[in-house]
XYZ file of C-alpha atoms in Angstrom:
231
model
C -0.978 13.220 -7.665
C -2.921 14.786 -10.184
C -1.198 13.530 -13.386
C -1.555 9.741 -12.171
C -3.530 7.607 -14.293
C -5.367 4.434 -12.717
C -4.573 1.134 -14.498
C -7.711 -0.842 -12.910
C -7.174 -4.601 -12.790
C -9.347 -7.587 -11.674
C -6.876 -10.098 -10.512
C -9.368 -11.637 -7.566
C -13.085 -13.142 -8.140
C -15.976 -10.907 -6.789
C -15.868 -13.424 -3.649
C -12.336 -12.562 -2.871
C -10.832 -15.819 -4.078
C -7.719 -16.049 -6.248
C -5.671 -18.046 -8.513
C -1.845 -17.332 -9.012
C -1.870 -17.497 -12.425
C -4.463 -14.597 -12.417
C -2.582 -12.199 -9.798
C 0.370 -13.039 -11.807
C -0.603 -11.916 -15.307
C -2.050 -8.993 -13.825
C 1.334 -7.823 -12.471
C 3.133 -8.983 -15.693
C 0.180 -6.895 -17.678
C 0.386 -3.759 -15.450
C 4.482 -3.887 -15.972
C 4.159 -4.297 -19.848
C 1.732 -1.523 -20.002
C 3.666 1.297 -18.043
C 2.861 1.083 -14.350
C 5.126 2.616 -12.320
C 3.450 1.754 -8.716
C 2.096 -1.862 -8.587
C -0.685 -1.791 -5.379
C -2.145 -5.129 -4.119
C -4.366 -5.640 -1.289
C -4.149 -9.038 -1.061
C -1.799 -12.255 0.183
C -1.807 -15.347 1.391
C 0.295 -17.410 3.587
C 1.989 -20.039 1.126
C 5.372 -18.967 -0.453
C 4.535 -19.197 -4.032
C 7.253 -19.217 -6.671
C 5.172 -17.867 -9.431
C 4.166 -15.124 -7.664
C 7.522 -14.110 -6.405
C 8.730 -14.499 -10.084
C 6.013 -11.856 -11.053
C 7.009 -9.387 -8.313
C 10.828 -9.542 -8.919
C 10.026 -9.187 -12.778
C 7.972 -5.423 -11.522
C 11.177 -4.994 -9.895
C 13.745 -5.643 -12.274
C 11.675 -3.002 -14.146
C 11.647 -0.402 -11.983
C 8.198 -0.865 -10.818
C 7.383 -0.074 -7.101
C 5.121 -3.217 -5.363
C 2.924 -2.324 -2.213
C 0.832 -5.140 -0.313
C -0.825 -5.260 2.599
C 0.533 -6.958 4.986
C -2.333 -9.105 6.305
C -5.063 -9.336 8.757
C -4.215 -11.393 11.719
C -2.723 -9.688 14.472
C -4.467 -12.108 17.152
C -4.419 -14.773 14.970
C -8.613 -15.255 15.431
C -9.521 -13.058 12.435
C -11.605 -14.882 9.902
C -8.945 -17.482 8.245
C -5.816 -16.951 10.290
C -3.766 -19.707 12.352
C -4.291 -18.937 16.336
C -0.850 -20.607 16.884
C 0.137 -17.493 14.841
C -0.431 -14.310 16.155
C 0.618 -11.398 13.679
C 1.543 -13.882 11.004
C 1.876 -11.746 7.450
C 1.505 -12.978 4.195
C 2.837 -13.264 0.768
C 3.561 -10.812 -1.491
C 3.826 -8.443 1.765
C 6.789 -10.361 2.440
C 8.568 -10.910 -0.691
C 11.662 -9.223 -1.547
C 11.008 -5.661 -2.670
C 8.256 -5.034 -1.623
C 6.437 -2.409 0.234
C 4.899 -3.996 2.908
C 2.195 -2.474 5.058
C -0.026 -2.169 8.184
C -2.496 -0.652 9.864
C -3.424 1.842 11.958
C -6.130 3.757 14.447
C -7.449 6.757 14.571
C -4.588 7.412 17.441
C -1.810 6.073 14.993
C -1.773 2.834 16.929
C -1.357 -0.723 15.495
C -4.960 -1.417 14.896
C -5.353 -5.167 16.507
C -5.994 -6.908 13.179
C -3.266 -5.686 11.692
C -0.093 -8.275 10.610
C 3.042 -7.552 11.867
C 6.723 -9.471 11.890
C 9.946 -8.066 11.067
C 9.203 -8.161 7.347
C 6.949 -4.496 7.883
C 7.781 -1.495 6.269
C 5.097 0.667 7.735
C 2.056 1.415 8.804
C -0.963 3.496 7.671
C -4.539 4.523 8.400
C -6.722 1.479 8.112
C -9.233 1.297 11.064
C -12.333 3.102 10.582
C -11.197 5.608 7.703
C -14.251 7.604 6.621
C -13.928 7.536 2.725
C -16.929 9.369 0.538
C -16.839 11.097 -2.548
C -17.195 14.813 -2.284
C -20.313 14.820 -5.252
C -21.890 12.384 -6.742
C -23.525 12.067 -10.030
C -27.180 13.024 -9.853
C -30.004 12.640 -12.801
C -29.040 15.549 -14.457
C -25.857 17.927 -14.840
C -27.164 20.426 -12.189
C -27.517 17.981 -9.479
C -23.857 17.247 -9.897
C -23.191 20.173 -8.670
C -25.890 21.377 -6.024
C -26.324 18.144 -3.830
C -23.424 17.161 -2.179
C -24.461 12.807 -1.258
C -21.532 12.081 1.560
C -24.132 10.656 3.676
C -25.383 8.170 1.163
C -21.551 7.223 0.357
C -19.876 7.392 3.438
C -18.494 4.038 5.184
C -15.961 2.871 7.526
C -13.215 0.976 6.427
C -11.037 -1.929 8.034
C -7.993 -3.871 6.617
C -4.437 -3.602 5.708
C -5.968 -3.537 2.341
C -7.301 0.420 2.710
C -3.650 1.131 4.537
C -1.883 -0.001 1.846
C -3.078 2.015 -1.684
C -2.509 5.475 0.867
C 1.145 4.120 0.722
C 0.906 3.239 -3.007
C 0.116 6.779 -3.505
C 2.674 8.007 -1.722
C 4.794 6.165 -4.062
C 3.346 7.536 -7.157
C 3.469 11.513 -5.546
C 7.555 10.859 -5.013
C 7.406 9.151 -8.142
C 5.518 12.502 -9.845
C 8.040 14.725 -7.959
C 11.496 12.203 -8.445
C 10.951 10.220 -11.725
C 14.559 8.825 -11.992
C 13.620 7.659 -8.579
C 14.240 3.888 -8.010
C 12.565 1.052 -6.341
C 15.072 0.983 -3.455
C 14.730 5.007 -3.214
C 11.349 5.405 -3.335
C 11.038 2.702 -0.046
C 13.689 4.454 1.339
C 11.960 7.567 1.287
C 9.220 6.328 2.823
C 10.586 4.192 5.591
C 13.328 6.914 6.253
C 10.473 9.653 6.427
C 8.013 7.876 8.869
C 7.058 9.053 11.752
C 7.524 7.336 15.273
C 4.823 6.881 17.760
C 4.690 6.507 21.191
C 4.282 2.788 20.444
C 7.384 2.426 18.998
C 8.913 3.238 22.389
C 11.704 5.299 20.981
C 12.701 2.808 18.874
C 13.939 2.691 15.084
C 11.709 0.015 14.079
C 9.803 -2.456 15.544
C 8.128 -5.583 14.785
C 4.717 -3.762 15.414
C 5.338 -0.517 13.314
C 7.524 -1.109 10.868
C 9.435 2.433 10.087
C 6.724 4.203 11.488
C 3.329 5.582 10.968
C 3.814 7.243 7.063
C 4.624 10.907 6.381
C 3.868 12.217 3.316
C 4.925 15.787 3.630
C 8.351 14.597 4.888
C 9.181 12.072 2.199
C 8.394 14.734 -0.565
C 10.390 17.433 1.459
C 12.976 14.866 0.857
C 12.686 13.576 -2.361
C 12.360 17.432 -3.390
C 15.641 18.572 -1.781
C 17.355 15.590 -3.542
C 16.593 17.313 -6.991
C 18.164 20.172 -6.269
C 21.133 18.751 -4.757
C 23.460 19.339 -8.260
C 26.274 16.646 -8.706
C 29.922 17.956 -8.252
């Protein structure tokens, strides 16, 4: 989407820790100040009032709310209760919101990855490659003559990758539908994802959600919607 803007916020301590009140005000501040797509890659497993109040008040404004939807899919990841394989967290399982998981490589459930009947989808989030095409170098011709993927480039593991690639799906139907609402725009992307052989031949499942995402199909969509002219 190349007329997004990025609204960077800070809601978690450089160690990963969290207060409510600070993922909270964040929401509250990215509603107030024009966000239309809300992405957090965080949760936890207590159902906390103040943080559902936040994420029905992005609602009740139109603003679309993806989380990840947790890293404990044996239940032995760092943190996790081994009585509770799969368990997801909160605010991936709050009311309207886009909940989501992850997947391999072969667009299967990566093992880490959350999962309950409270998934929307899944998305790549096991061992993504992510690099920036050029960086910066000491002086404007470097920028562009030395290309530095190899200094850059990383694997990446979590629902917490999978779930801005969602988030940006969001935005693109947003770019392409903006009277688009909350309940459309999940829609779109539950109704457009793809089924793998996981899934069995199934609908939806605990494990997938919807599906592995599709972003060509849910803009195909959302396109043919606008020129569908009322009668």
């Amino acid at each position: 989407n190349w007329n997004a803007k990025i609204m960077p916020l800070q809601a978690l301590g450089d160690d990963g820790s969290w207060w409510t009140s600070s993922v909270t005000s964040a929401v509250r501040y990215a509603v107030d100040n024009g966000a239309s797509v809300i992405s957090l890659s965080l949760g936890g497993m207590s159902l906390d009032p103040a943080l559902q109040g936040a994420i029905d008040y992005a609602y009740s404004h139109d603003v679309i709310v993806v989380a990840a939807a947790g890293n404990c899919g044996t239940g032995q990841e760092n943190g996790c209760d081994p009585t509770k394989p799969g368990e997801m967290g909160y605010p991936a399982l709050f009311p309207h919101v886009i909940s989501v998981g992850a997947t391999d490589a072969t667009d299967t459930r990566a093992s880490f990855s959350s999962y309950g009947p409270g998934l929307d989808v899944v998305a790549p989030g096991s061992g993504a490659i992510v690099s920036p095409l050029i960086a910066r170098g000491a002086t404007p011709s470097d920028a562009t003559t030395f290309n530095y993927t190899s200094a850059y480039a990383g694997s990446l593991y979590g629902t917490s990758f999978a779930a801005p690639i969602v988030a940006n799906i969001a935005s693109i139907i947003r770019g392409h539908r903006p009277t688009a609402t909350v309940d459309e725009v999940t829609g779109l992307i539950d109704g457009a994802a793809v089924k793998p052989s996981g899934m069995s031949g199934y609908a939806y499942t605990n494990q997938y959600g919807h599906g592995v995402i599709n972003a060509n199909a849910a803009l195909t969509i959302a396109s043919s919607f606008n020129q569908i002219s009322p009668s």
